[in-house]
Amino acid sequence: MKRSPPPEKGDSHHVPVAGGDTAPATGRGLQTNGDCHLFPRSTGFWAEAWRRFRRRKLALAAVAFIGGLVLTALLAPAIAGTKPVLCRYKGRIYAPCLGYFRRDLEPAIFTKDRFRGTYPRNLAEKDPESWAVWPLVFQDPSRSVRADEWPGEPANPARDEGRPSRRNLFGTDQAGVDVFAKMVHGTTIALLVGFVSMGIAGSIGIVMGALGGYCGGWVDILTSRITEIVMCIPTLVLILAVIAVIEKPTIWHTMAIIGATGWTGIARLTRGEFLRLKGAEFVLAARAAGAGPVRIMLRHILPNALAPVLVPITFGIASAVLLESSLSFLGFGAPPPTASWGSILNDARGNLAMWWLVVFPGAAIFLTVLAYNLIGEALQEATDPRLREARK
Amino acid sequence: MDRASRVERRRRFLAEAGIGLLALAGVAGCGRREADPLASVRPEPAAAEAARTEPVTPPAERTPEPFDPPALADLDRTATWIDRPVRDGLVLLREEQGREPAVATVAEALALANDSPAANATILAALGRLPEPGQADLGARVDRHVTGDLGSTNPIMISTSAEFDILGLTGFGLFSFDRRLEPFATSDTVASWQTSTDGLVDKVVLRDDLVWSDGKPITAHDIAFTYRVIMDPRVPVPAVRSGTDQLRWVHAYDDRTIVFFHREPLATNVWNINFPVLPRHVYDATWEADPTLKDSPEHVALEQAPVVGGPYEIVERQRGQQIVLRRRESWSTVRGKQVREPPFFKEVRFRIVEDPNTTLLALKSGEIDEMVLLPEQWTTQTKGPDFYDRNTKVTAPEWVSFHFGWNIDTPFFADRRVRRAMTYAFDHDAMLSRLCYGLYEPAAGPFHHTSWMAPRKKPEPSKQDLDKAEALLDEAGWVDHDNDGVRDKQINGRPVPFEFTILVNQQPLRVAICTLLKENLDQIGVRVNVRPTESTVLQQLTQEKKFQAYLGGWGAGTDPDTTENVWATGAGRNFIGYSNPEVDRLFAEGRRELDRAKRAEKYARIQEILHDDQPYTWLYWRNSFYGFSKSLRGYVFSPRGPYHYSPGFASLWTPRQD
């Protein structure tokens, strides 16, 4: 796992920094503003990594898949919903679909005057001049579509009768809620959980690891012990306990806890990298040039230590997605009727004959976790020179 | 706070924590009755489902003052005795069935698929019959299903439904009630039962052929002793103290004569004298030293192998897996003579399975012989030959109802108009047809419409009417003044948006019902947050009144007076803070009124008042849905299900294989 920097490529470890305090890592006695044309500038470390990453078709497909998920999450209200994306009503233009992101972004005019959030008929009846741009699929992620809500269309089938059909692409659950709409809107949670929780874990882990690794001594002892203590906390149990205690548990609490307990592996890796790099020549040079410890840590060591740290973060995202799904499966996820992939699986538990409640969310979770793992693996190989050598 | 009361408080806490764990074990079962933290009633030892929501009231109120009972001769001289019924539930049922014509043969009923009310009636009538002499296999074993383990095998610690199921078979009792909930003394244990004309004294003479499982005789002293233990504030009794605490005193005059003294002549006295019994010779020396009845080494040993007085004894207990009961020969044969009919099953094995889907698989594969079916299972997973090969299923009305409870102490629900608006806003039809698969009946009040205490005119089931709901909310001042899409109202000079949280247990059906309420209220500018809550937490929050609304349920008690602690001002289970002096008065009058018809009028009036006030939005009556192995016969349903009455489980049998 440890990457030993080839001395002649010292420059590639070093993100070029503006300013004269950047000592060349080669230590060949060149001036700091030495002529670059003497040595043809090698491609940067990250450019090199990207070049190697690009070679892996599966990893690229995985990146594209995650990108697609991000797009789906952002455009969810335009893909499936019962609120117009854009509409003109009584002389003004509104975007009621934003209500899917935040309830209070939906204009109040659509809750008054017995409008009752039912758009298709009310728009036409209350303002014949109105027009609306509708989402691609007229289905709601939190409720069943009522009979004749969209003129001429029947109500969603409920109980165990909601097989996939033209109206309900992925079928409906027992209460008649469209599974496709639920999955499209559930993408947000699946993505957020991974990024937010690992964002938190990454920040904590890198700070702890950097401090411990660079400072050494009692700081190192302290951070290492804290890391060991946090490793002992069972995340699932903690989440269940916190959900029971707080007044209004939301998905953000879950993410915060996953983040606050999932940083230990990252901290240990970062500490190892910092321990290794703090003796490197370029650090010595930076120190000799008068750079303070914070500057050395952030600008000199961190960029070089980041690559191995990114790998556990990527795998962490995958496991956070799985953890959220299992929580929802157990009924401790986002409060209902917030759609989440795991909660659809939970609905399937009551009646396994409704295969569409298992197959679609199951496949989505599987593919997402697979994608993150492929990206993680590719990242590892692209940034680890020893693996790179082995591949050749 | 002195030390003793601190110790007591801690003990009670421990006791409640223990109950909590049991309740938790029930939750994952999703839908067995044990999973209803709020479906509970005052316990009757032979029956009653989980009374674990019974709040433990301060001990000071409970301790009976010393009482100097009059001599028996004086009592007999001054009191005029009326004989009360002493019966055998099985004989009663047999007589009743003897009057019914046979509808179909057993073979015909077993071949039927239960897909219509007519088929259900046929199956119930043909398979519910008791055996002819010699027809039952007395060596048979039945595998029953419970969703949670026992908290304790001590009968006075009885609290959850699993405990009532199991300890009901091992426990000794004097009284029971038939499937119309008419009380009587059981002829298995009682020789005579008399009540004084002033209603203040009950005198019971025990039979002289009763022995505990260790061979010692069961006497009246055991009953008087148990009364003292139950009423001792140091003993953490979770449920059975309620009711028993209405008694003035219990005194044993000799080995067979036990007299119950009441404080007042109440219609409910007949239920208050019904409590489980402990063997005095076993606990007399140990209980004062360890009032928890479970911590000392002696009590730990007793917990494993209790000395019991009922027809069955516990022979094997694997925690979290199964509990095996065997027929106790010393119940039916005393001093070499058969004195009682032995129960039909030689062995009763209780399998503990939490998950309803696993349970259904176990039923289909023949590992268990009976289970409660969820509406979804009844409708979609028990139609094919994989189910009917070994099993059949039946349904019957049961008096368990569910409701939204509105906390009247919050600014939202103090106004009756708002509570009525909630009822009008909710889409009752969608709930009943879509979520409950059309299997449950709508509820509109606390008393089941087939019960004697309900008004003769069946209340109209509620229907969704958003126009009425909006009009009522407007009238109550909840209007969207600030144009943010949410109704609000100035309260103490501050605008309060109409947004509240509803607590619900994690069972999918109940969460779906709350989600439906959210959807409905969202349409009229009221925001709801649905919060699925682990059932012990839910129970605690409701008891501490830390909620705005909740979804819960109550099982019916044997007597309408058991609902007083839900509705009377300041009562223990009046979580929503309802208070209406007229209701309080009617309950007090109803308890003192001994004439059934006049009592019924009082309770009918209560139901009308409650319907007007809508402190609850009543949702549905949850009927019984059971799957039974085709080898079982004799199941007969009461308003409290097939087991929790007399004969209840004792009427089940398996035919002899010849």
PDB file of C-alpha atoms in Angstrom, chain B residues 275-414:
ATOM      1  CA  PHE B 275     -56.370 -12.489  40.518  1.00  0.00           C
ATOM      2  CA  PRO B 276     -53.656 -15.151  40.117  1.00  0.00           C
ATOM      3  CA  VAL B 277     -52.600 -17.245  43.098  1.00  0.00           C
ATOM      4  CA  LEU B 278     -49.158 -18.087  44.493  1.00  0.00           C
ATOM      5  CA  PRO B 279     -48.291 -21.121  46.663  1.00  0.00           C
ATOM      6  CA  ARG B 280     -47.866 -19.743  50.175  1.00  0.00           C
ATOM      7  CA  HIS B 281     -45.710 -22.590  51.427  1.00  0.00           C
ATOM      8  CA  VAL B 282     -43.167 -21.820  48.719  1.00  0.00           C
ATOM      9  CA  TYR B 283     -42.963 -18.035  48.967  1.00  0.00           C
ATOM     10  CA  ASP B 284     -43.802 -17.430  52.623  1.00  0.00           C
ATOM     11  CA  ALA B 285     -40.231 -17.737  53.822  1.00  0.00           C
ATOM     12  CA  THR B 286     -38.555 -15.987  50.889  1.00  0.00           C
ATOM     13  CA  TRP B 287     -40.675 -13.129  49.602  1.00  0.00           C
ATOM     14  CA  GLU B 288     -40.022 -10.613  52.375  1.00  0.00           C
ATOM     15  CA  ALA B 289     -36.268 -11.020  51.949  1.00  0.00           C
ATOM     16  CA  ASP B 290     -36.504 -10.496  48.174  1.00  0.00           C
ATOM     17  CA  PRO B 291     -39.697  -8.642  47.282  1.00  0.00           C
ATOM     18  CA  THR B 292     -38.726  -8.525  43.582  1.00  0.00           C
ATOM     19  CA  LEU B 293     -39.530 -12.273  43.600  1.00  0.00           C
ATOM     20  CA  LYS B 294     -36.795 -12.895  41.077  1.00  0.00           C
ATOM     21  CA  ASP B 295     -33.375 -11.889  42.410  1.00  0.00           C
ATOM     22  CA  SER B 296     -32.600 -14.252  45.287  1.00  0.00           C
ATOM     23  CA  PRO B 297     -31.227 -17.731  44.528  1.00  0.00           C
ATOM     24  CA  GLU B 298     -34.465 -19.347  45.710  1.00  0.00           C
ATOM     25  CA  HIS B 299     -36.503 -17.156  43.413  1.00  0.00           C
ATOM     26  CA  VAL B 300     -34.175 -17.730  40.484  1.00  0.00           C
ATOM     27  CA  ALA B 301     -34.682 -21.463  40.961  1.00  0.00           C
ATOM     28  CA  LEU B 302     -38.455 -20.969  41.183  1.00  0.00           C
ATOM     29  CA  GLU B 303     -38.401 -18.870  38.045  1.00  0.00           C
ATOM     30  CA  GLN B 304     -36.900 -21.871  36.234  1.00  0.00           C
ATOM     31  CA  ALA B 305     -39.195 -24.472  37.772  1.00  0.00           C
ATOM     32  CA  PRO B 306     -42.247 -22.768  39.241  1.00  0.00           C
ATOM     33  CA  VAL B 307     -44.675 -24.572  41.529  1.00  0.00           C
ATOM     34  CA  VAL B 308     -47.994 -24.271  39.706  1.00  0.00           C
ATOM     35  CA  GLY B 309     -51.651 -24.946  40.430  1.00  0.00           C
ATOM     36  CA  GLY B 310     -53.111 -25.120  36.938  1.00  0.00           C
ATOM     37  CA  PRO B 311     -53.692 -27.984  34.499  1.00  0.00           C
ATOM     38  CA  TYR B 312     -50.236 -27.679  32.872  1.00  0.00           C
ATOM     39  CA  GLU B 313     -46.702 -27.325  34.177  1.00  0.00           C
ATOM     40  CA  ILE B 314     -43.583 -25.967  32.494  1.00  0.00           C
ATOM     41  CA  VAL B 315     -41.167 -28.798  31.726  1.00  0.00           C
ATOM     42  CA  GLU B 316     -38.723 -27.114  29.364  1.00  0.00           C
ATOM     43  CA  ARG B 317     -37.743 -23.550  28.683  1.00  0.00           C
ATOM     44  CA  GLN B 318     -35.249 -22.514  26.017  1.00  0.00           C
ATOM     45  CA  ARG B 319     -34.973 -18.771  26.151  1.00  0.00           C
ATOM     46  CA  GLY B 320     -36.083 -17.068  22.969  1.00  0.00           C
ATOM     47  CA  GLN B 321     -36.898 -20.383  21.311  1.00  0.00           C
ATOM     48  CA  GLN B 322     -39.550 -22.438  22.964  1.00  0.00           C
ATOM     49  CA  ILE B 323     -41.442 -23.236  26.136  1.00  0.00           C
ATOM     50  CA  VAL B 324     -42.888 -26.696  26.634  1.00  0.00           C
ATOM     51  CA  LEU B 325     -45.828 -27.369  28.932  1.00  0.00           C
ATOM     52  CA  ARG B 326     -46.974 -30.835  29.942  1.00  0.00           C
ATOM     53  CA  ARG B 327     -50.307 -31.912  31.328  1.00  0.00           C
ATOM     54  CA  ARG B 328     -50.113 -32.226  35.104  1.00  0.00           C
ATOM     55  CA  GLU B 329     -51.563 -35.547  36.206  1.00  0.00           C
ATOM     56  CA  SER B 330     -51.999 -34.272  39.773  1.00  0.00           C
ATOM     57  CA  TRP B 331     -54.482 -31.740  38.394  1.00  0.00           C
ATOM     58  CA  SER B 332     -56.971 -34.375  37.284  1.00  0.00           C
ATOM     59  CA  THR B 333     -56.071 -37.275  39.587  1.00  0.00           C
ATOM     60  CA  VAL B 334     -55.856 -36.618  43.313  1.00  0.00           C
ATOM     61  CA  ARG B 335     -55.337 -39.348  45.917  1.00  0.00           C
ATOM     62  CA  GLY B 336     -55.642 -42.009  43.231  1.00  0.00           C
ATOM     63  CA  LYS B 337     -59.022 -40.815  42.020  1.00  0.00           C
ATOM     64  CA  GLN B 338     -59.891 -38.865  38.896  1.00  0.00           C
ATOM     65  CA  VAL B 339     -61.580 -35.715  40.141  1.00  0.00           C
ATOM     66  CA  ARG B 340     -61.434 -33.526  37.037  1.00  0.00           C
ATOM     67  CA  GLU B 341     -61.441 -34.001  33.269  1.00  0.00           C
ATOM     68  CA  PRO B 342     -57.849 -33.905  32.034  1.00  0.00           C
ATOM     69  CA  PRO B 343     -57.233 -31.278  29.327  1.00  0.00           C
ATOM     70  CA  PHE B 344     -57.183 -32.590  25.745  1.00  0.00           C
ATOM     71  CA  PHE B 345     -53.510 -32.043  24.974  1.00  0.00           C
ATOM     72  CA  LYS B 346     -50.731 -33.921  26.697  1.00  0.00           C
ATOM     73  CA  GLU B 347     -48.145 -31.383  25.643  1.00  0.00           C
ATOM     74  CA  VAL B 348     -48.356 -27.748  24.567  1.00  0.00           C
ATOM     75  CA  ARG B 349     -45.269 -26.383  22.917  1.00  0.00           C
ATOM     76  CA  PHE B 350     -44.967 -22.622  22.478  1.00  0.00           C
ATOM     77  CA  ARG B 351     -42.615 -21.661  19.662  1.00  0.00           C
ATOM     78  CA  ILE B 352     -41.207 -18.155  19.887  1.00  0.00           C
ATOM     79  CA  VAL B 353     -40.954 -16.591  16.422  1.00  0.00           C
ATOM     80  CA  GLU B 354     -40.867 -12.843  15.925  1.00  0.00           C
ATOM     81  CA  ASP B 355     -41.040 -12.302  12.204  1.00  0.00           C
ATOM     82  CA  PRO B 356     -44.521 -12.791  10.710  1.00  0.00           C
ATOM     83  CA  ASN B 357     -43.187 -14.134   7.424  1.00  0.00           C
ATOM     84  CA  THR B 358     -41.068 -16.748   9.175  1.00  0.00           C
ATOM     85  CA  THR B 359     -44.095 -17.664  11.230  1.00  0.00           C
ATOM     86  CA  LEU B 360     -46.202 -18.200   8.150  1.00  0.00           C
ATOM     87  CA  LEU B 361     -43.513 -20.420   6.644  1.00  0.00           C
ATOM     88  CA  ALA B 362     -43.447 -22.433   9.865  1.00  0.00           C
ATOM     89  CA  LEU B 363     -47.223 -22.856   9.697  1.00  0.00           C
ATOM     90  CA  LYS B 364     -47.109 -23.938   6.070  1.00  0.00           C
ATOM     91  CA  SER B 365     -44.408 -26.506   6.817  1.00  0.00           C
ATOM     92  CA  GLY B 366     -46.306 -27.851   9.824  1.00  0.00           C
ATOM     93  CA  GLU B 367     -43.796 -26.717  12.450  1.00  0.00           C
ATOM     94  CA  ILE B 368     -46.510 -24.786  14.260  1.00  0.00           C
ATOM     95  CA  ASP B 369     -50.239 -25.474  14.385  1.00  0.00           C
ATOM     96  CA  GLU B 370     -51.704 -22.007  14.730  1.00  0.00           C
ATOM     97  CA  MET B 371     -50.879 -18.337  14.212  1.00  0.00           C
ATOM     98  CA  VAL B 372     -52.425 -14.908  13.903  1.00  0.00           C
ATOM     99  CA  LEU B 373     -52.515 -13.825  10.251  1.00  0.00           C
ATOM    100  CA  LEU B 374     -51.934 -10.255   9.138  1.00  0.00           C
ATOM    101  CA  PRO B 375     -54.458  -8.787   6.655  1.00  0.00           C
ATOM    102  CA  GLU B 376     -51.851  -8.946   3.920  1.00  0.00           C
ATOM    103  CA  GLN B 377     -51.090 -12.591   4.711  1.00  0.00           C
ATOM    104  CA  TRP B 378     -54.769 -13.461   4.901  1.00  0.00           C
ATOM    105  CA  THR B 379     -55.485 -11.950   1.517  1.00  0.00           C
ATOM    106  CA  THR B 380     -52.439 -12.699  -0.545  1.00  0.00           C
ATOM    107  CA  GLN B 381     -50.360 -15.495   0.951  1.00  0.00           C
ATOM    108  CA  THR B 382     -52.841 -18.041   2.256  1.00  0.00           C
ATOM    109  CA  LYS B 383     -54.871 -18.712  -0.862  1.00  0.00           C
ATOM    110  CA  GLY B 384     -52.999 -21.507  -2.543  1.00  0.00           C
ATOM    111  CA  PRO B 385     -52.507 -25.210  -1.923  1.00  0.00           C
ATOM    112  CA  ASP B 386     -49.203 -24.491  -0.157  1.00  0.00           C
ATOM    113  CA  PHE B 387     -51.339 -23.144   2.667  1.00  0.00           C
ATOM    114  CA  TYR B 388     -54.454 -25.307   2.393  1.00  0.00           C
ATOM    115  CA  ASP B 389     -52.494 -28.558   2.204  1.00  0.00           C
ATOM    116  CA  ARG B 390     -51.984 -28.556   5.945  1.00  0.00           C
ATOM    117  CA  ASN B 391     -54.005 -25.642   7.216  1.00  0.00           C
ATOM    118  CA  THR B 392     -57.210 -23.737   7.154  1.00  0.00           C
ATOM    119  CA  LYS B 393     -58.045 -20.240   8.317  1.00  0.00           C
ATOM    120  CA  VAL B 394     -60.899 -18.512  10.103  1.00  0.00           C
ATOM    121  CA  THR B 395     -61.873 -15.006  11.068  1.00  0.00           C
ATOM    122  CA  ALA B 396     -64.193 -13.593  13.713  1.00  0.00           C
ATOM    123  CA  PRO B 397     -64.887 -10.175  15.180  1.00  0.00           C
ATOM    124  CA  GLU B 398     -62.599  -9.101  17.989  1.00  0.00           C
ATOM    125  CA  TRP B 399     -62.965  -6.046  20.181  1.00  0.00           C
ATOM    126  CA  VAL B 400     -59.628  -4.441  19.513  1.00  0.00           C
ATOM    127  CA  SER B 401     -59.838  -0.977  18.051  1.00  0.00           C
ATOM    128  CA  PHE B 402     -57.287   1.505  16.784  1.00  0.00           C
ATOM    129  CA  HIS B 403     -57.371   5.274  16.786  1.00  0.00           C
ATOM    130  CA  PHE B 404     -55.481   8.524  16.345  1.00  0.00           C
ATOM    131  CA  GLY B 405     -55.191  10.100  19.788  1.00  0.00           C
ATOM    132  CA  TRP B 406     -55.038  13.918  19.774  1.00  0.00           C
ATOM    133  CA  ASN B 407     -53.231  15.491  22.700  1.00  0.00           C
ATOM    134  CA  ILE B 408     -55.779  17.970  23.990  1.00  0.00           C
ATOM    135  CA  ASP B 409     -53.139  19.840  25.982  1.00  0.00           C
ATOM    136  CA  THR B 410     -51.495  21.080  22.762  1.00  0.00           C
ATOM    137  CA  PRO B 411     -52.641  24.333  21.117  1.00  0.00           C
ATOM    138  CA  PHE B 412     -53.792  22.372  18.060  1.00  0.00           C
ATOM    139  CA  PHE B 413     -56.219  19.893  19.500  1.00  0.00           C
ATOM    140  CA  ALA B 414     -57.695  21.740  22.470  1.00  0.00           C
TER     141      ALA B 414
END
